[in-house]
CSV table of C-alpha atoms in Angstrom, one decimal:
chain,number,residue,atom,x,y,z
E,1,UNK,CA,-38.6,2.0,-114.6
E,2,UNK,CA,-39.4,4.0,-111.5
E,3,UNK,CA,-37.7,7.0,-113.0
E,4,UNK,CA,-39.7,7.2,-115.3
E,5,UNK,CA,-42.7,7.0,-114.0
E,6,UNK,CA,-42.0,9.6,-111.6
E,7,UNK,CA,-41.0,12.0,-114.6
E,8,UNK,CA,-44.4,11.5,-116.7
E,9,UNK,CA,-46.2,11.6,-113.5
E,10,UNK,CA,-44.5,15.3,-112.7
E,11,UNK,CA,-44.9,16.1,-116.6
E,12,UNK,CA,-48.8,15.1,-116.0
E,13,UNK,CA,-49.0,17.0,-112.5
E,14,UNK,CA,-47.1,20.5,-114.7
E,15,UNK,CA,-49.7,20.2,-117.7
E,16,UNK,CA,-52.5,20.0,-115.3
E,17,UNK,CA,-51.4,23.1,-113.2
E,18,UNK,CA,-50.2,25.4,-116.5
E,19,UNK,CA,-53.4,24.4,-118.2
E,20,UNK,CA,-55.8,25.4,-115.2
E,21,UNK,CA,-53.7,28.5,-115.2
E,22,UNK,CA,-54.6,28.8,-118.6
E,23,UNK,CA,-58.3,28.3,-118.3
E,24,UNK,CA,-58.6,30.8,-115.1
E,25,UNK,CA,-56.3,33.5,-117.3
E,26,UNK,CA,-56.6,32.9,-121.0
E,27,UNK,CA,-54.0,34.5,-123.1
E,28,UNK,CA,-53.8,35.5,-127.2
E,29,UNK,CA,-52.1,32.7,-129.1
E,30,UNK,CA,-49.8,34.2,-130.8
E,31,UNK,CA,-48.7,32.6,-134.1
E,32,UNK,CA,-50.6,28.9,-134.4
E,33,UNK,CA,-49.9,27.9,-137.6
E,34,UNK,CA,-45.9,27.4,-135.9
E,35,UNK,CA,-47.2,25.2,-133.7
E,36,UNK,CA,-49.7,23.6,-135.9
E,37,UNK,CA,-46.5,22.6,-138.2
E,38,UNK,CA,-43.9,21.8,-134.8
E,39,UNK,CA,-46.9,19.0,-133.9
E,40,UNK,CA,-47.6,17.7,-137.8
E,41,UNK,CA,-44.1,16.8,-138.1
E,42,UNK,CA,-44.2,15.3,-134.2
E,43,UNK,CA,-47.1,13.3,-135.6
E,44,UNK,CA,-45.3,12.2,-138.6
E,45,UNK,CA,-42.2,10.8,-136.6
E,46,UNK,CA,-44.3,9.6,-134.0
E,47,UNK,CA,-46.7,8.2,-136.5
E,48,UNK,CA,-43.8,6.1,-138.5
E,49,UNK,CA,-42.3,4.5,-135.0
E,50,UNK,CA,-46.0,3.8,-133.5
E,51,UNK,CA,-46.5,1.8,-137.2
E,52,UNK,CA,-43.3,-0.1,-136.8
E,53,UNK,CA,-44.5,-1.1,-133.4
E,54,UNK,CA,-47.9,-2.4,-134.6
E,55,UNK,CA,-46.6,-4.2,-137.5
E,56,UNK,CA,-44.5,-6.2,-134.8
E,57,UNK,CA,-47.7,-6.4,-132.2
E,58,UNK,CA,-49.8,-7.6,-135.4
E,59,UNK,CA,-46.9,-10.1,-136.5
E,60,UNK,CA,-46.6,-11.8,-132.7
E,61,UNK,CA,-50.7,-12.0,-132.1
E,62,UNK,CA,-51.2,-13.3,-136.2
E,63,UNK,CA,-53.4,-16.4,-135.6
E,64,UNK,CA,-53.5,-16.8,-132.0
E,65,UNK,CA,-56.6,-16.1,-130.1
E,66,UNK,CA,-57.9,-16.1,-126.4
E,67,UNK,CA,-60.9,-17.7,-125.7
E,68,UNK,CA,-61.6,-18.7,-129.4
E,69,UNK,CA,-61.6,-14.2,-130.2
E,70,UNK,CA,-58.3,-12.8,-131.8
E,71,UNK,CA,-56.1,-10.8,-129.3
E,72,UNK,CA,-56.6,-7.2,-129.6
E,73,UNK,CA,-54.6,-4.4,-128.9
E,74,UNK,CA,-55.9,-3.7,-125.4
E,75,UNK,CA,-55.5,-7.4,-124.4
E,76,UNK,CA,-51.9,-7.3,-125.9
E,77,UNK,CA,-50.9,-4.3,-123.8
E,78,UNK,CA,-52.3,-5.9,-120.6
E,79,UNK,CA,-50.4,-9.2,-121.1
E,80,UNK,CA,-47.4,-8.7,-123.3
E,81,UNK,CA,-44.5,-10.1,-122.0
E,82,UNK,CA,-42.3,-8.6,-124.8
E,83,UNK,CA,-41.4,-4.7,-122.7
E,84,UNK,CA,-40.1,-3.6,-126.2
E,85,UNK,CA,-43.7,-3.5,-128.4
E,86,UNK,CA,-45.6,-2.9,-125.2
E,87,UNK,CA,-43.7,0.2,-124.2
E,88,UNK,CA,-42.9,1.3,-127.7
E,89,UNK,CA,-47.0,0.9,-128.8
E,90,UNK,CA,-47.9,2.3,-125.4
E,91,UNK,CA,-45.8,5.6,-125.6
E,92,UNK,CA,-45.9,5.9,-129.0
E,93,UNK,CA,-49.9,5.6,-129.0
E,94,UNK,CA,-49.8,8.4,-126.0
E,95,UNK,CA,-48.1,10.7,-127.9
E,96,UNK,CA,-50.2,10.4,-130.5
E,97,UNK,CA,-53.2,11.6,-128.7
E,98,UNK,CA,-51.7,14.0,-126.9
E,99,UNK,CA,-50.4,15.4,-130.1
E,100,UNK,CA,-54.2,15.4,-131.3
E,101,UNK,CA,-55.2,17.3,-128.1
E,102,UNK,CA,-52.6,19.6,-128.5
E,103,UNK,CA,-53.6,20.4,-131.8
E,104,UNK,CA,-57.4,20.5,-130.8
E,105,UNK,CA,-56.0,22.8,-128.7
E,106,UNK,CA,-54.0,25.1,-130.9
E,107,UNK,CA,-57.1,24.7,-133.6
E,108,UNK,CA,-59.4,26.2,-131.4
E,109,UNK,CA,-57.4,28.8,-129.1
E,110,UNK,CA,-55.5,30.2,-132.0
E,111,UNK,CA,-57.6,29.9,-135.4
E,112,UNK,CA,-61.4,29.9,-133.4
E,113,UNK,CA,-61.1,32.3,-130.6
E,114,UNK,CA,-62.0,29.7,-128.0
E,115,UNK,CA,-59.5,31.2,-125.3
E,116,UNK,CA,-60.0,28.1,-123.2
E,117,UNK,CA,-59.0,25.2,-125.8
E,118,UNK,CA,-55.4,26.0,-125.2
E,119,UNK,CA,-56.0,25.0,-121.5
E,120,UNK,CA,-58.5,22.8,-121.8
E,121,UNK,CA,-55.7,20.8,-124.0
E,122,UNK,CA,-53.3,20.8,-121.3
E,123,UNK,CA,-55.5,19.4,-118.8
E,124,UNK,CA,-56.1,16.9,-120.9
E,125,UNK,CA,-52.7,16.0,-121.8
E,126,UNK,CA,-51.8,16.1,-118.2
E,127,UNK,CA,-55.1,13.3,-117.4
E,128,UNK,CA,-53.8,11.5,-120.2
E,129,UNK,CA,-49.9,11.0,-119.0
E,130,UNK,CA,-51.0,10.7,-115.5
E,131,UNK,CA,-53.2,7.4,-116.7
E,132,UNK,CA,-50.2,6.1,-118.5
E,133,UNK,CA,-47.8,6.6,-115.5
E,134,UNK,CA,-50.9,4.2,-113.3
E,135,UNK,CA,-51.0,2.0,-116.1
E,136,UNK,CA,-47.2,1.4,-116.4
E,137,UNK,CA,-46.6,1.2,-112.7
E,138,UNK,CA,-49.2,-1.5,-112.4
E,139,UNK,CA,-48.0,-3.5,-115.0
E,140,UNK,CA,-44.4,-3.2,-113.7
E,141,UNK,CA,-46.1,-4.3,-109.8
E,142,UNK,CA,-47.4,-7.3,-112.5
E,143,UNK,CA,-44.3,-8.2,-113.8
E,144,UNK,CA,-41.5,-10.8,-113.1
E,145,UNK,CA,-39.2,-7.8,-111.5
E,146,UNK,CA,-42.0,-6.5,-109.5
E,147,UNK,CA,-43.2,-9.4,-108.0
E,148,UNK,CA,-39.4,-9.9,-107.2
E,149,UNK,CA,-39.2,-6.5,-105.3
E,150,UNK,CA,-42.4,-7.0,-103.5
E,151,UNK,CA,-40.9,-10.5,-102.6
E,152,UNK,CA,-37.1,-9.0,-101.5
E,153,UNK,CA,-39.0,-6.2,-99.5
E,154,UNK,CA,-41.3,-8.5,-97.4
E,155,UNK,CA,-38.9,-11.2,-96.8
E,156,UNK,CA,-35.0,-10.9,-98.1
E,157,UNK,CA,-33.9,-14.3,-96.9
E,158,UNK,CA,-37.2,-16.1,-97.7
E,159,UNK,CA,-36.6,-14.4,-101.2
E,160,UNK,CA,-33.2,-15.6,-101.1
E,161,UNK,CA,-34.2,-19.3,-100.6
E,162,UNK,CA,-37.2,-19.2,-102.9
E,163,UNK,CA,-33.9,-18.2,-105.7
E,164,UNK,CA,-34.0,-14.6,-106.3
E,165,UNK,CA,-31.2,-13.2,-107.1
E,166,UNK,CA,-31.0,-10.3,-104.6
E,167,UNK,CA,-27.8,-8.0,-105.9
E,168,UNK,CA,-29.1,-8.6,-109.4
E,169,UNK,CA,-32.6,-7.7,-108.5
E,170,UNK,CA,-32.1,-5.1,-106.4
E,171,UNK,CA,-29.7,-3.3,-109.1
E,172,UNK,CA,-31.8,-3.2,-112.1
């Protein structure tokens, strides 16, 4: 969804600015052992609905392979047809790591001293949701509904003929 994307790519564009703003002015962390608890207990939740995801990935790919080599996770999220696992594994998976950064971040700025890991964190956070935005919008160019856009916006009536259904298509 173009929404969407748009959101994590702002979210990615605001942890990038507040976390170079944090590298050029570090501040005290105040308290990390709050925030060390606030992103445990993200970690568990998002921990529990990444596993129900990859139970479901490791159900569909169970015996199949690709070239004579079992599908693996990477492959999966390239070609998955199924937007629920793909996008559940793929968020879920994200916030995972960005949870780890954040606490690498925390760790070091609040119990080590290291002014700059708070910072350092965001930036990294903000890389990470900005690749995740990219990788989403390409698959979405990829996918049935995208190739049906690009199709509708060069040619509507060749679209038309070739049985898109433009209203439908165009309203998603």
């Amino acid at each position: 969804n173009a929404s969407v994307g748009c959101a994590t790519n702002s979210r990615g564009a605001a942890s990038i600015w507040q976390g170079a703003h944090r590298l050029l002015s570090p501040g005290e962390m105040h308290r990390p052992w709050v925030s060390l608890g606030v992103i445990a207990a993200s970690a568990l939740f998002e921990g529990l609905s990444f596993r129900t995801a990859f139970r479901e990935y490791r159900r569909v790919v169970r015996g199949r392979t690709v070239r004579g080599r079992p599908i693996g996770l990477w492959s999966f999220l390239k070609g998955s047809k199924d937007p629920n696992v793909f996008a559940t594994l793929l968020e879920d998976g994200a916030a995972l790591i960005g949870l780890g950064l954040a606490a690498l971040g925390v760790i070091g700025a609040g119990l080590m001293g290291l002014a700059w890991a708070d910072g350092a964190a965001s930036v990294a956070i903000g890389v990470l949701l900005l690749l995740i935005t990219i990788f989403c919008s390409l698959r979405m160019r990829d996918s049935r509904l995208g190739r049906a856009w690009i199709a509708i916006r060069e040619d509507e009536v060749a679209a038309a003929a070739m049985g898109i259904p433009l209203m439908r298509t165009k309203t998603w």
